[in-house]
mmCIF file of N, CA and C in Angstrom:
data_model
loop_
_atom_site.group_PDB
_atom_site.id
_atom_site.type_symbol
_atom_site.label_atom_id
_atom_site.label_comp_id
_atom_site.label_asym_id
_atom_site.label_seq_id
_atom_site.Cartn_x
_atom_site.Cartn_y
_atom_site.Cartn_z
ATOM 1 N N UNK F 183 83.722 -42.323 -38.630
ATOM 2 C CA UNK F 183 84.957 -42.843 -38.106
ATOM 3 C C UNK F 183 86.135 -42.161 -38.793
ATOM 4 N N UNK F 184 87.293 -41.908 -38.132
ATOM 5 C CA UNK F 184 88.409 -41.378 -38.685
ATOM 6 C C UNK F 184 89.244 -42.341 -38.966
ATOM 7 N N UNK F 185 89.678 -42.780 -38.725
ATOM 8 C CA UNK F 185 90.223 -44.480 -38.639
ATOM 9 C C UNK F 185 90.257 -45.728 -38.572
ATOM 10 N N UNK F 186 90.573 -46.921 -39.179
ATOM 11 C CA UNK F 186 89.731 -48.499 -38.746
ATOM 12 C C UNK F 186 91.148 -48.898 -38.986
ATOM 13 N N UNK F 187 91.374 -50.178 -37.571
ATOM 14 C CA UNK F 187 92.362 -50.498 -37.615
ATOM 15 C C UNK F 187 92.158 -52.103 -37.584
ATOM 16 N N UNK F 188 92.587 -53.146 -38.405
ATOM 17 C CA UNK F 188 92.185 -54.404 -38.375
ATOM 18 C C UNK F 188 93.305 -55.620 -37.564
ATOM 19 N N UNK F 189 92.966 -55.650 -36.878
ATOM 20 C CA UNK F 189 94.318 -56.789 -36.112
ATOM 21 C C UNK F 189 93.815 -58.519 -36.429
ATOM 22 N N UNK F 190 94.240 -59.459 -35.566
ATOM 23 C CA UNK F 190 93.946 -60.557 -36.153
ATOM 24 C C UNK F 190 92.786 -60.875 -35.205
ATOM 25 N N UNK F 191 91.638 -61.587 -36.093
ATOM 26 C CA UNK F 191 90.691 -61.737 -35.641
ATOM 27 C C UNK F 191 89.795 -60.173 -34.727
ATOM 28 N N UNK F 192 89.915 -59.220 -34.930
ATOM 29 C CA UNK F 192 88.751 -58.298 -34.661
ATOM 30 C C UNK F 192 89.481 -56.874 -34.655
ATOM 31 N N UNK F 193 89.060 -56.233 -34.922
ATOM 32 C CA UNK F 193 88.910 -54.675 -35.206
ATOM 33 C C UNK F 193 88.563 -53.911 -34.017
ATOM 34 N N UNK F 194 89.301 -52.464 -34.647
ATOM 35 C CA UNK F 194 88.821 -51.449 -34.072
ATOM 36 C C UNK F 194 88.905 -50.179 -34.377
ATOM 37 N N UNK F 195 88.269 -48.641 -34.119
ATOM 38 C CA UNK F 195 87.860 -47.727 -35.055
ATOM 39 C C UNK F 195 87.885 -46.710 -34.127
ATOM 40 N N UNK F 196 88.300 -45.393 -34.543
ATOM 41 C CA UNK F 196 88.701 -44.379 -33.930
ATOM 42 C C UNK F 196 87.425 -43.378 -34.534
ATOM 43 N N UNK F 197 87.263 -42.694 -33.608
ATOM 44 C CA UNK F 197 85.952 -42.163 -34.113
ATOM 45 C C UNK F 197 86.204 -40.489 -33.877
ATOM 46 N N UNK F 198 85.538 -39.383 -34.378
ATOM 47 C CA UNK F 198 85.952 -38.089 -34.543
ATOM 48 C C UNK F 198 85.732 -37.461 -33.211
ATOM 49 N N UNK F 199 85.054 -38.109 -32.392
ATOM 50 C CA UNK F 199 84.837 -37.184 -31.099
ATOM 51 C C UNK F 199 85.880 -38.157 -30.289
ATOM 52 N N UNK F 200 86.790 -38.648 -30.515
ATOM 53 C CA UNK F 200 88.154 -38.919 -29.889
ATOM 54 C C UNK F 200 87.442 -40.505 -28.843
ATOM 55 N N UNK F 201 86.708 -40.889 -29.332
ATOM 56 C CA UNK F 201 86.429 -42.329 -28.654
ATOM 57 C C UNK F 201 86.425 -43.994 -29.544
ATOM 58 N N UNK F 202 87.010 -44.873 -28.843
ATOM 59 C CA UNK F 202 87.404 -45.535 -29.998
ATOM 60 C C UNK F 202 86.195 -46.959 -29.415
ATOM 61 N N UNK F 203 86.146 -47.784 -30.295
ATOM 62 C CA UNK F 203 84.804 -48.832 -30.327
ATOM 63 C C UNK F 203 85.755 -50.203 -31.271
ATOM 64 N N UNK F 204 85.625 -51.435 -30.304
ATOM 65 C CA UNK F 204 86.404 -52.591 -31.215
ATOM 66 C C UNK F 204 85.103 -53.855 -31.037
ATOM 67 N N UNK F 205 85.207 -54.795 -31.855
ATOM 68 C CA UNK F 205 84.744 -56.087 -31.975
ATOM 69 C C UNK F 205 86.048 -56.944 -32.087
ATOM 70 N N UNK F 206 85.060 -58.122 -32.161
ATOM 71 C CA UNK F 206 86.212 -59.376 -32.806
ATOM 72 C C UNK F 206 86.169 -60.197 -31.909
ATOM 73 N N UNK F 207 87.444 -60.462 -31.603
ATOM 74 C CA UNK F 207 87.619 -61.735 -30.483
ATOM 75 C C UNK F 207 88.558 -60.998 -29.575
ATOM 76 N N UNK F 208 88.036 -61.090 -28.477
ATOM 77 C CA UNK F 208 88.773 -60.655 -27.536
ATOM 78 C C UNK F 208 89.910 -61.387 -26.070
ATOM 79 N N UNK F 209 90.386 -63.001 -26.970
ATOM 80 C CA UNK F 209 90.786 -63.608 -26.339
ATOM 81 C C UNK F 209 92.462 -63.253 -25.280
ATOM 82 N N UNK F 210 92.986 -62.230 -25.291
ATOM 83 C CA UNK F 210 94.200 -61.853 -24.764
ATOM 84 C C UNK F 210 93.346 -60.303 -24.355
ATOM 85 N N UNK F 211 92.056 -60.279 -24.012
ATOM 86 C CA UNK F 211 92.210 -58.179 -23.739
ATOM 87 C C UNK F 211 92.255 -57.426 -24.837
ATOM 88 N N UNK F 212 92.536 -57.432 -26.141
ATOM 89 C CA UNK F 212 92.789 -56.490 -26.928
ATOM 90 C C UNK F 212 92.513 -55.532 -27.318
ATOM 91 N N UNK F 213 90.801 -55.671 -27.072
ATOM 92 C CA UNK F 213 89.658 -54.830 -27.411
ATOM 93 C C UNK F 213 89.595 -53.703 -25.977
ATOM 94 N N UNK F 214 90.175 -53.481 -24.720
ATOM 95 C CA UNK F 214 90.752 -52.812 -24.226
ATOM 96 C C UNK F 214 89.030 -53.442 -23.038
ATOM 97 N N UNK F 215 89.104 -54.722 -22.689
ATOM 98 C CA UNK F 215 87.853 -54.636 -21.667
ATOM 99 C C UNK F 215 88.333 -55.516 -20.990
ATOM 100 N N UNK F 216 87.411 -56.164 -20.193
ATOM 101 C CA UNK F 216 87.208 -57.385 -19.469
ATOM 102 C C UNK F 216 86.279 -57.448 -19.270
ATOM 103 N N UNK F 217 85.189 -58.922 -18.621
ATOM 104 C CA UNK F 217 86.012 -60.153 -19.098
ATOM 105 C C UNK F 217 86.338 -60.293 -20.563
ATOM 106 N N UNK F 218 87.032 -61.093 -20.712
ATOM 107 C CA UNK F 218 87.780 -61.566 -21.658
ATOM 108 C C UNK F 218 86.787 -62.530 -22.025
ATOM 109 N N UNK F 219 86.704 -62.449 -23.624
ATOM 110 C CA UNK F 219 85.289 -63.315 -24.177
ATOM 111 C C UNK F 219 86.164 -63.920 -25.620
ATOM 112 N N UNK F 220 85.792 -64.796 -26.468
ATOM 113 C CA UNK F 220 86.200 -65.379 -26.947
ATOM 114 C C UNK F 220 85.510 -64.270 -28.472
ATOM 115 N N UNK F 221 84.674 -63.919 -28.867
ATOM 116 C CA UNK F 221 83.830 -62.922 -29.235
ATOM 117 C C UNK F 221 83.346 -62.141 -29.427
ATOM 118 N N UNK F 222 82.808 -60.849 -29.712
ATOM 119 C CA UNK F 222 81.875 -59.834 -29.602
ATOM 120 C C UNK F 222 81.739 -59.236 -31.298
ATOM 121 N N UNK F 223 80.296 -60.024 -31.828
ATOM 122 C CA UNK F 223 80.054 -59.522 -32.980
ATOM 123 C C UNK F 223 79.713 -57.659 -33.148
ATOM 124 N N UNK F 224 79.524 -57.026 -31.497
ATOM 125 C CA UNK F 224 78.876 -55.970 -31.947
ATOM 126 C C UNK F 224 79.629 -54.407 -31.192
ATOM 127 N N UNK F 225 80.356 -53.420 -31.876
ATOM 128 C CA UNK F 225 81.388 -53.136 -31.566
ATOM 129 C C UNK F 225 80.613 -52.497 -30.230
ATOM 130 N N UNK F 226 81.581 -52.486 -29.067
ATOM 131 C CA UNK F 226 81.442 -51.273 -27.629
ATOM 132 C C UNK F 226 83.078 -50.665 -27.467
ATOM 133 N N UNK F 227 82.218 -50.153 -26.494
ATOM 134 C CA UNK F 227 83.196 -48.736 -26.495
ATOM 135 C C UNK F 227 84.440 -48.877 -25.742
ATOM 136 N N UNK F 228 85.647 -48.362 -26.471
ATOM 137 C CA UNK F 228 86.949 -48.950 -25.798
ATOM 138 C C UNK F 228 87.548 -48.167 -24.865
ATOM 139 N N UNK F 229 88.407 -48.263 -24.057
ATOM 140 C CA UNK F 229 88.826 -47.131 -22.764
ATOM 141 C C UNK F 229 89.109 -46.102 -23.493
ATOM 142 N N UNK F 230 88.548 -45.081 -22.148
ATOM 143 C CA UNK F 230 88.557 -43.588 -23.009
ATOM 144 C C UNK F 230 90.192 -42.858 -22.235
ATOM 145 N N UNK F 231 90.455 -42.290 -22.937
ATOM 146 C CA UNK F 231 91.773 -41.502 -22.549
ATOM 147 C C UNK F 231 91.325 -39.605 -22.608
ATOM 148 N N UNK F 232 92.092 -38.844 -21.389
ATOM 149 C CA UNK F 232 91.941 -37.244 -21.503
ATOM 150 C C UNK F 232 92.636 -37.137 -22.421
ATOM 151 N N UNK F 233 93.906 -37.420 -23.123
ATOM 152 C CA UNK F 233 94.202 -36.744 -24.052
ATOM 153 C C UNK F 233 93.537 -36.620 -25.290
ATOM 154 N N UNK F 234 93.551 -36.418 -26.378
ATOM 155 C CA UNK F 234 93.696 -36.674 -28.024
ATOM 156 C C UNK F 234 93.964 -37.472 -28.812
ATOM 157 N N UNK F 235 93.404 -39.179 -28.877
ATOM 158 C CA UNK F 235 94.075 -39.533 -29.823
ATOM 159 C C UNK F 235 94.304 -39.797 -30.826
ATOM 160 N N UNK F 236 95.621 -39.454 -31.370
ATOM 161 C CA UNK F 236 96.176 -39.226 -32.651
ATOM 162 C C UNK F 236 96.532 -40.552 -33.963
ATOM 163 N N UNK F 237 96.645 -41.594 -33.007
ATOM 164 C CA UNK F 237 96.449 -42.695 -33.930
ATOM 165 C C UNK F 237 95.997 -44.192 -33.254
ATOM 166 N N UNK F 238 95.699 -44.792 -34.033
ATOM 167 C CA UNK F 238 95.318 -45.875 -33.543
ATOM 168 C C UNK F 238 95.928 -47.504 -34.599
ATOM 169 N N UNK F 239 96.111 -48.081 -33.866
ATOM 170 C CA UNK F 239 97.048 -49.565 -34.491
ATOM 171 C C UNK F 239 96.785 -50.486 -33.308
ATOM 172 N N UNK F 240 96.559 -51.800 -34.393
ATOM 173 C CA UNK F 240 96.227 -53.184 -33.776
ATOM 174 C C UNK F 240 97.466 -54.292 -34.718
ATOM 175 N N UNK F 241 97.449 -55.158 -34.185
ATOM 176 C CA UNK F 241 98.522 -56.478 -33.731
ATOM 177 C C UNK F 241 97.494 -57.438 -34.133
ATOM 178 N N UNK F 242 98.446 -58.589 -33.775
ATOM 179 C CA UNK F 242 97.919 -60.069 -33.527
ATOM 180 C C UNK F 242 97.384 -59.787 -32.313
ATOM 181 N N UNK F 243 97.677 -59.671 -30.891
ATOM 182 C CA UNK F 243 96.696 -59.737 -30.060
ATOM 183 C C UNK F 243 97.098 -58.392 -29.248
ATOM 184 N N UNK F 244 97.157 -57.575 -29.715
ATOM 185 C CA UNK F 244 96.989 -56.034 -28.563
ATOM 186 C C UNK F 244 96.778 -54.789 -29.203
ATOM 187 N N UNK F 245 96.654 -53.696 -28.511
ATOM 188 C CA UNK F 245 95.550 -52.687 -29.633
ATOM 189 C C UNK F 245 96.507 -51.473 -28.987
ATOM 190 N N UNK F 246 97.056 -50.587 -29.917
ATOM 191 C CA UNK F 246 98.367 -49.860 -29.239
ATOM 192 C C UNK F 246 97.200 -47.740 -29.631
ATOM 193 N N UNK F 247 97.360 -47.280 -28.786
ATOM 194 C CA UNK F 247 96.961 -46.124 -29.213
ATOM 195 C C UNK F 247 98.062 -44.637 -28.990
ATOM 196 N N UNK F 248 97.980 -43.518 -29.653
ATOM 197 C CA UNK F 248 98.906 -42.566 -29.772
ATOM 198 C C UNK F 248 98.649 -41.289 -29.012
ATOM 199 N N UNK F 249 99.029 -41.004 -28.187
ATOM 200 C CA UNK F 249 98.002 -39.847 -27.897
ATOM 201 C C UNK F 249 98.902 -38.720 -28.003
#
C-alpha cells in the first residue's frame, strides 16, 4: 500500500498499482459502493478512476481522492 487513510469509523488504502480498497462502516457511501451497509470487516475494492491517483483523504463520512 502507498497510503492508508483513516476516516471515522472505517478506512481506506491506496495501493501502488493505482487501485484503492476501504472497510469500515459504510453508512453515508463512503467506501465509494452500494448498497449501503452498516459494515464491512473485509476491505473490497473502491471505484477505479483512468487517471493517477495522487492522493487519497477520508472525513467523517466521505472519502475525497486526487487525481
Amino acid at each position: 500500500m502507498v497510503a492508508v487513510s483513516v476516516g471515522q469509523l472505517y478506512s481506506c488504502a491506496l495501493s501502488a498499482a493505482n487501485g484503492i480498497k476501504c472497510w469500515g462502516n459504510n453508512e453515508f457511501g463512503q467506501l465509494g459502493y452500494m448498497p449501503v451497509v452498516q459494515g464491512n470487516p473485509v476491505p473490497l475494492d473502491g471505484p477505479s478512476f483512468s487517471d493517477e491517483i495522487r492522493a487519497l483523504a477520508t472525513g467523517q463520512g466521505h472519502t475525497c481522492v486526487a487525481l
